[in-house]
mmCIF file of C-alpha atoms and ligand atoms in Angstrom:
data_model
loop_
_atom_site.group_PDB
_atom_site.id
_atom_site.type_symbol
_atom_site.label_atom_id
_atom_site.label_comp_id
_atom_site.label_asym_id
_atom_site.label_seq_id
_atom_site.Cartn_x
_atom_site.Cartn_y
_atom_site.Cartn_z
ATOM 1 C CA UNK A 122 6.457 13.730 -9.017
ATOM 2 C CA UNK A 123 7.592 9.892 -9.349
ATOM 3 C CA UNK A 124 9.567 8.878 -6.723
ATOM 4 C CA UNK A 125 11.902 6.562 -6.354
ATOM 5 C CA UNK A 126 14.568 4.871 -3.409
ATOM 6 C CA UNK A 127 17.599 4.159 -3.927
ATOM 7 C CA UNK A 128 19.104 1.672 -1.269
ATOM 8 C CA UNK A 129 22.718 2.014 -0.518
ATOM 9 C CA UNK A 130 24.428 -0.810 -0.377
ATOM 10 C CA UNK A 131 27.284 0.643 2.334
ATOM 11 C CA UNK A 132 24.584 -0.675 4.707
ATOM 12 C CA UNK A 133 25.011 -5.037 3.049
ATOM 13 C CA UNK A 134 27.413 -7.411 3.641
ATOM 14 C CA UNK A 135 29.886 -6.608 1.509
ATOM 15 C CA UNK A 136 31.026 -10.186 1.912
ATOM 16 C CA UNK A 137 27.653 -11.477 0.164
ATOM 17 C CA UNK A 138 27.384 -7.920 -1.958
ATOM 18 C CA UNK A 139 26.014 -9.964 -5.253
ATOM 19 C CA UNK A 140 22.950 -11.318 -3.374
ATOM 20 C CA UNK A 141 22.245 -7.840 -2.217
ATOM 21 C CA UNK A 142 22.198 -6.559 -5.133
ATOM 22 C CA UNK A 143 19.636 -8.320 -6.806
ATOM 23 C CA UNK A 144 17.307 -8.631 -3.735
ATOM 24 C CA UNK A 145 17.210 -4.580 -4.267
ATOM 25 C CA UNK A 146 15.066 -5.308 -7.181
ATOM 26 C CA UNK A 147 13.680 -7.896 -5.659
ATOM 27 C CA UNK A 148 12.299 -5.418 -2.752
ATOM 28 C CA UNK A 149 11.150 -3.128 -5.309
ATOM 29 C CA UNK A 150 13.978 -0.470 -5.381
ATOM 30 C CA UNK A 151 14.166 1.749 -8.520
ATOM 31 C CA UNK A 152 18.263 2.316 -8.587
ATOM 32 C CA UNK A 153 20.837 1.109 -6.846
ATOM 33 C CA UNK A 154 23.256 3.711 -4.825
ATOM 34 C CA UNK A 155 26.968 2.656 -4.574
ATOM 35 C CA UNK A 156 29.038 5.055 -1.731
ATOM 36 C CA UNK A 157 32.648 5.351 -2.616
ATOM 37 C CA UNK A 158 34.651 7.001 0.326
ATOM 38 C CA UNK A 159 38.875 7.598 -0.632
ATOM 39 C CA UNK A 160 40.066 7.533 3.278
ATOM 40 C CA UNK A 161 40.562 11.260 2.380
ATOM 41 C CA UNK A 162 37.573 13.414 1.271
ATOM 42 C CA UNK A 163 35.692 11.049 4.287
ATOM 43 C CA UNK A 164 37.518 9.123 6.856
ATOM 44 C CA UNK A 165 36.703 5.548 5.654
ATOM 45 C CA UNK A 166 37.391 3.405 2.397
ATOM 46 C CA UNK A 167 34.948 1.750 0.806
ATOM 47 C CA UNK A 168 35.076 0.259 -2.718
ATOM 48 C CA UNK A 169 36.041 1.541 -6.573
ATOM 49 C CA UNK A 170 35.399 1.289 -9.726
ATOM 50 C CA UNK A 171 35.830 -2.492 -9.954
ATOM 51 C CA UNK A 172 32.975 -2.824 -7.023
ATOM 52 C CA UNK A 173 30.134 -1.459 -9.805
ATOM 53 C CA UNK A 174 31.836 -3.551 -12.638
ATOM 54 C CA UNK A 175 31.416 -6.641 -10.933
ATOM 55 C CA UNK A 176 27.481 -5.973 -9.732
ATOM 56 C CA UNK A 177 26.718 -4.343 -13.302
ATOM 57 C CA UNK A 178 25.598 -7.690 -14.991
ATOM 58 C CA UNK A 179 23.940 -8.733 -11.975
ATOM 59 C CA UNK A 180 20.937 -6.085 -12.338
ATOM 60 C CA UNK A 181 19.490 -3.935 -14.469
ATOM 61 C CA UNK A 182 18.491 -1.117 -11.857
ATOM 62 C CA UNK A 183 20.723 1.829 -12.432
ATOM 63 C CA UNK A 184 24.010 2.294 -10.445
ATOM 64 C CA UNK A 185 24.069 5.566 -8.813
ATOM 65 C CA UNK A 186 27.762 6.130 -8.155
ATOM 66 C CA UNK A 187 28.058 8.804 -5.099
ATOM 67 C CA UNK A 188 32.318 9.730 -5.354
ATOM 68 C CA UNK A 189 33.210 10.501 -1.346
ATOM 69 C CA UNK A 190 36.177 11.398 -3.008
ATOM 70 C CA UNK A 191 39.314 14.491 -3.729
ATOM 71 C CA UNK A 192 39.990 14.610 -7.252
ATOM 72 C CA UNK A 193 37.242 13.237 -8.737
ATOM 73 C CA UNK A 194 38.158 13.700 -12.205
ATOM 74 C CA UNK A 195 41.160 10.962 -11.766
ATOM 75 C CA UNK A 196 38.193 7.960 -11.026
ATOM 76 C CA UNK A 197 35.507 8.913 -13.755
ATOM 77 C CA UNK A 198 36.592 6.918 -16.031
ATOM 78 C CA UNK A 199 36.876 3.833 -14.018
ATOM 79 C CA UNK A 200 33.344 4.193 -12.673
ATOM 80 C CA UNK A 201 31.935 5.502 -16.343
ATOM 81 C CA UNK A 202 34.105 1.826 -17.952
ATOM 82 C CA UNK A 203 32.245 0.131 -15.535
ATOM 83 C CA UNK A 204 28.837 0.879 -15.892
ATOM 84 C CA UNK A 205 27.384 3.607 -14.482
ATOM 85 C CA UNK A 206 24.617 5.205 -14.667
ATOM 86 C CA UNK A 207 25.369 8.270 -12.722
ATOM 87 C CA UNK A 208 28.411 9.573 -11.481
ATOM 88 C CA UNK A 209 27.691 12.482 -8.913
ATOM 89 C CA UNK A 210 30.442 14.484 -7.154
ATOM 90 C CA UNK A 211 31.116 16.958 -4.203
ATOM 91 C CA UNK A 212 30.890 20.672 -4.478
ATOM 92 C CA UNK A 213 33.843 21.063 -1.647
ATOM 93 C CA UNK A 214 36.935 18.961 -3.303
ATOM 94 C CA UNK A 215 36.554 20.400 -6.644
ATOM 95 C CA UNK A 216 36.395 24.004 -5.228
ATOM 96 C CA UNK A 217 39.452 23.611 -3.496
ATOM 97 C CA UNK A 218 40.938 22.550 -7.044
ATOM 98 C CA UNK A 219 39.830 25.501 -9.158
ATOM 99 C CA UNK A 220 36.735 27.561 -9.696
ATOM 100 C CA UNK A 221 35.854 25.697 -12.837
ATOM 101 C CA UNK A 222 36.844 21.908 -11.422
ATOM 102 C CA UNK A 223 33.171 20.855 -10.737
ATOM 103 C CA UNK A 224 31.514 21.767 -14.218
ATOM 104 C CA UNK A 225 34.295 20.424 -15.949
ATOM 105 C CA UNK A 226 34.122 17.137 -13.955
ATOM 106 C CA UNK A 227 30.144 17.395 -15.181
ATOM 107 C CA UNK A 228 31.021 17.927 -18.623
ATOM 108 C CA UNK A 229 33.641 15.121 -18.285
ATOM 109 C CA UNK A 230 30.667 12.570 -17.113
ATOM 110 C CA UNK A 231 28.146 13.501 -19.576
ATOM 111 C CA UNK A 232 31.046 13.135 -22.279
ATOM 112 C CA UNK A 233 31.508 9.917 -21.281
ATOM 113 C CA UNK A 234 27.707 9.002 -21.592
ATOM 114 C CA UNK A 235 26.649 9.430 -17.887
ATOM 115 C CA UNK A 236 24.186 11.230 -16.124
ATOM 116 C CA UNK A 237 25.760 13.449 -13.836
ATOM 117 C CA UNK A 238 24.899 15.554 -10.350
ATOM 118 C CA UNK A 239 26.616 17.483 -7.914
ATOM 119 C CA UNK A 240 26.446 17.087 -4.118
ATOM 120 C CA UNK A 241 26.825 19.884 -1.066
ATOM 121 C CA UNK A 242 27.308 18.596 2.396
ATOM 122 C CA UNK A 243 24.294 19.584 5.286
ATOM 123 C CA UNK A 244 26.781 22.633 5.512
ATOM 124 C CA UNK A 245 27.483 23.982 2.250
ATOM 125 C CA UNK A 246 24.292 26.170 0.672
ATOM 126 C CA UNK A 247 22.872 24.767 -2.400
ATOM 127 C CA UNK A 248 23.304 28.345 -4.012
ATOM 128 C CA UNK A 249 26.895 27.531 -4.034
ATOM 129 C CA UNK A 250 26.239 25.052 -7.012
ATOM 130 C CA UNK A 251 23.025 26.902 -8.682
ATOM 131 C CA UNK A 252 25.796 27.817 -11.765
ATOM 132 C CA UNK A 253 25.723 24.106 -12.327
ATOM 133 C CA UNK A 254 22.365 22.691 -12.415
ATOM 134 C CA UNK A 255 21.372 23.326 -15.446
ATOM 135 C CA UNK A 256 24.172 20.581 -16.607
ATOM 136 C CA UNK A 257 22.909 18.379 -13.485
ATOM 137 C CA UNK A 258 20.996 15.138 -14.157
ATOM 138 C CA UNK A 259 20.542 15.177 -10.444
ATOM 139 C CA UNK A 260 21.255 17.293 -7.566
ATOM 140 C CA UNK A 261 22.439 15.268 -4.209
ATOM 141 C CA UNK A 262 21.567 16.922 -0.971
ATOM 142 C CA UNK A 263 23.819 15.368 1.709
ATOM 143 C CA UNK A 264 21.344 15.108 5.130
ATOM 144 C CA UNK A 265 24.179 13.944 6.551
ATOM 145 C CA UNK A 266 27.659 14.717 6.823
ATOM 146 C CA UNK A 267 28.905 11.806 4.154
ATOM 147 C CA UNK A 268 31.393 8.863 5.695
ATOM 148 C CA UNK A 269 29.115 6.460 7.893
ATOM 149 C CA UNK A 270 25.785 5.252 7.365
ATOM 150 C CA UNK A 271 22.791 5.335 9.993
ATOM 151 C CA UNK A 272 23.353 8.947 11.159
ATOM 152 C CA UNK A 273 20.636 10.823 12.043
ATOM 153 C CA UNK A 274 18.853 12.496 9.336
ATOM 154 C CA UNK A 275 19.898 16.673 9.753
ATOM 155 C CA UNK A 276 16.422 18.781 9.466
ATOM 156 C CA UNK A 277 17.563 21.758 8.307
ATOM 157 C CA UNK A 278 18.026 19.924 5.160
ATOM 158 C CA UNK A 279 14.183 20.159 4.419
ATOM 159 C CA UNK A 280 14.164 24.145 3.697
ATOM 160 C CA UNK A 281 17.101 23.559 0.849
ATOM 161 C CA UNK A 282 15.457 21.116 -0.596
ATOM 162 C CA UNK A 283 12.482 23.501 -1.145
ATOM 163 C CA UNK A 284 15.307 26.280 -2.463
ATOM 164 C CA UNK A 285 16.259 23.821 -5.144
ATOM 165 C CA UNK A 286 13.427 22.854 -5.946
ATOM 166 C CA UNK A 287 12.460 26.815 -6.528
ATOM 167 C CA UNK A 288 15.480 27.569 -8.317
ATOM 168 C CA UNK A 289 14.938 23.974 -10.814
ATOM 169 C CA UNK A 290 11.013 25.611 -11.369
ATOM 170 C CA UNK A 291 13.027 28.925 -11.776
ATOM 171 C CA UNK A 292 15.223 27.707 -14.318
ATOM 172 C CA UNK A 293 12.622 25.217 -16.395
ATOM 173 C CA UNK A 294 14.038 22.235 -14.981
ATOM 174 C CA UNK A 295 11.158 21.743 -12.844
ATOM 175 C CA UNK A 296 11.750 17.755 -13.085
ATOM 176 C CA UNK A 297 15.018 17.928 -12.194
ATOM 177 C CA UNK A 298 15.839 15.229 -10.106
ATOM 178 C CA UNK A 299 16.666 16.285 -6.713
ATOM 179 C CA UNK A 300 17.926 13.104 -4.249
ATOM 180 C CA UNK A 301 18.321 12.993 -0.370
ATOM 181 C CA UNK A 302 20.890 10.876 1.150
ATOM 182 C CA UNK A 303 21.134 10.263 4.583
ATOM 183 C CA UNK A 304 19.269 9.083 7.885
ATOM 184 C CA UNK A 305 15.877 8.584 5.455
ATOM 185 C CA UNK A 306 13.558 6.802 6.894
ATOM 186 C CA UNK A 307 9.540 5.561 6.313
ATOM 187 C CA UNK A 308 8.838 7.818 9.325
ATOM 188 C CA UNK A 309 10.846 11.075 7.819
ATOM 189 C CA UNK A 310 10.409 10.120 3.893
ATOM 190 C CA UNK A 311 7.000 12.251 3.806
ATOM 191 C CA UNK A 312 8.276 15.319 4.840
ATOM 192 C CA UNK A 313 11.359 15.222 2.499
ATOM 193 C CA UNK A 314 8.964 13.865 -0.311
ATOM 194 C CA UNK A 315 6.715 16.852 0.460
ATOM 195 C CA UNK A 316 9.776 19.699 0.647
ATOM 196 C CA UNK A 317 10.384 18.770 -2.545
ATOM 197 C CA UNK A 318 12.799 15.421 -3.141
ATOM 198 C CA UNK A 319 12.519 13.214 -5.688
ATOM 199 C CA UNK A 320 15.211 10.314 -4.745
ATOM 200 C CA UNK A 321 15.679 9.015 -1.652
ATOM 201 C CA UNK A 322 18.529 7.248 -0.369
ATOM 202 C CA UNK A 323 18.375 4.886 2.609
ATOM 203 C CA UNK A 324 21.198 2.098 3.818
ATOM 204 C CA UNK A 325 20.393 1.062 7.513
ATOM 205 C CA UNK A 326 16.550 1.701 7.039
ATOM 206 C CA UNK A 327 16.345 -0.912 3.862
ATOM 207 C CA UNK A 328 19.180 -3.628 4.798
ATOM 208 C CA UNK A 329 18.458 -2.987 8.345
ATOM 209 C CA UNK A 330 14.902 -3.780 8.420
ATOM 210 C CA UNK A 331 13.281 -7.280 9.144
ATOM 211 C CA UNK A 332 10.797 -6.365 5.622
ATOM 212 C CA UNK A 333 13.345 -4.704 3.386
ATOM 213 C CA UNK A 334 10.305 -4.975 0.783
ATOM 214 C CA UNK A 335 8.262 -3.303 3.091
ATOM 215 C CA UNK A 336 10.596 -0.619 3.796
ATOM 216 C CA UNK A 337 11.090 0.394 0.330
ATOM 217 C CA UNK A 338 7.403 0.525 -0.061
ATOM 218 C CA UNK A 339 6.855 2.811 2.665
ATOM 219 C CA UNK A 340 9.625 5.327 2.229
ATOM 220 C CA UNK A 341 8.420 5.392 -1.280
ATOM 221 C CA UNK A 342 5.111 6.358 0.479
ATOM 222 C CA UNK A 343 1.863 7.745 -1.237
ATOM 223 C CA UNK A 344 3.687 8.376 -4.674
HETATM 224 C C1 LIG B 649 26.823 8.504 3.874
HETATM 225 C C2 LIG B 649 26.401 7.801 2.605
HETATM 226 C C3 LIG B 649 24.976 7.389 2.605
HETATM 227 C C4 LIG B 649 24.639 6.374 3.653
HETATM 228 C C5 LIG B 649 23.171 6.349 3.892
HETATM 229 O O1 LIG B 649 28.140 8.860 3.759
HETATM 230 O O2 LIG B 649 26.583 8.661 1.493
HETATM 231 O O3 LIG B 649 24.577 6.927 1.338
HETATM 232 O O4 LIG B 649 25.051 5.108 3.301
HETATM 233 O O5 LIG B 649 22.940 5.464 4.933
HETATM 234 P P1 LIG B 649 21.725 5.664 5.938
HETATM 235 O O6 LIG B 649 20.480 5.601 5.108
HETATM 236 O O7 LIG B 649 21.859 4.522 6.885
HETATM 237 O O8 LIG B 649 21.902 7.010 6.571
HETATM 238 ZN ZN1 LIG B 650 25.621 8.178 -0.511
#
């Protein structure tokens, strides 16, 4: 399968965001993941919809919009406006909402022209959002619990990647796109590759590293 990294740009300097942007393509990244935490769903507060309209022109990676966020269906259209490319949301606020809160958010994104995914936290089993893949674009396994980057990458994260990767082969979706997010690293990337991922998210081990290039290269590893 073709992978691809995704560096998040929590882990710039927000105060020079536009020149991090385009040195992601620069270092060879394939998309561009934007984390966008409500004080609520996560303790901290990072950016909104105006954030991606503003680095939209300056790229033409796609902007993978990861909502932190309660009530998801409220900011879609701000993020969707603004240039998205996907819009992926957590399994836990929308079941708090209603049963049916998290398809319909789907259905909301991919009626607005997005590509859409849900996300469980390191704690919530991936069965709990089976019903929805087949409307996913992309499936977002937290391997951290979302909020702060450079945690610690949770192992226990490897065996449900293999489960969804099963249950995508089970339900012909075998290219489903299945993307890790947190504590990824060149030294960890292999074994998540391997278990079945297909996008890999990494903040502190891209903007963090003396050879961002470099990094990107080697998380993207033998694929
Ligand atoms: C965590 C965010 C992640 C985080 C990844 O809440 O969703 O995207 O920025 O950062 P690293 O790669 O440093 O764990
Ligand atoms: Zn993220």
């Amino acid at each position: 399968m073709n992978v691809k990294v995704a560096p998040s740009i929590l882990s710039a300097d927000f105060s020079s965001m536009g020149e991090a942007v385009k040195n992601c393509r620069a270092w060879g990244a394939d998309l561009i993941h934007c984390d966008v935490m409500d004080g609520s769903f996560v303790g901290p507060i990072t950016f909104g919809g105006q954030m991606v309209k503003n680095i939209r022109p300056l790229t033409d990676l796609e902007l993978d919009c990861h909502l932190m966020i309660e009530h998801p269906q409220t900011q879609v259209k701000f993020f969707a406006d603004a240039g998205a490319d996907y819009i992926t949301v957590h399994y836990q606020p929308c079941a708090r909402i209603s049963p049916d809160y998290l398809k319909d958010t789907l259905q909301m994104i991919k009626g607005m022209g997005v590509k859409c995914g849900a996300v469980v936290n390191p704690d919530i089993d991936v069965e709990k959002i089976f019903d929805v893949f087949p409307l996913c674009d992309m499936v977002l396994l937290m391997s951290v619990f979302p909020g702060y980057g450079g945690q610690k990458f949770i192992p226990s994260v490897l065996d449900k990647i293999r489960k969804a990767r099963a249950y995508a082969v089970e339900i012909g979706r075998p290219d489903l796109d299945i993307e890790i997010d947190g504590g990824v690293t060149a030294g960890n990337a292999g074994d998540i590759i391997d278990a079945g991922a297909s996008i890999l998210v990494a903040g502190s081990a891209v903007f963090g590293a003396s050879d961002p290039a470099g990094a990107v290269k080697a998380i993207r590893g033998r694929s």
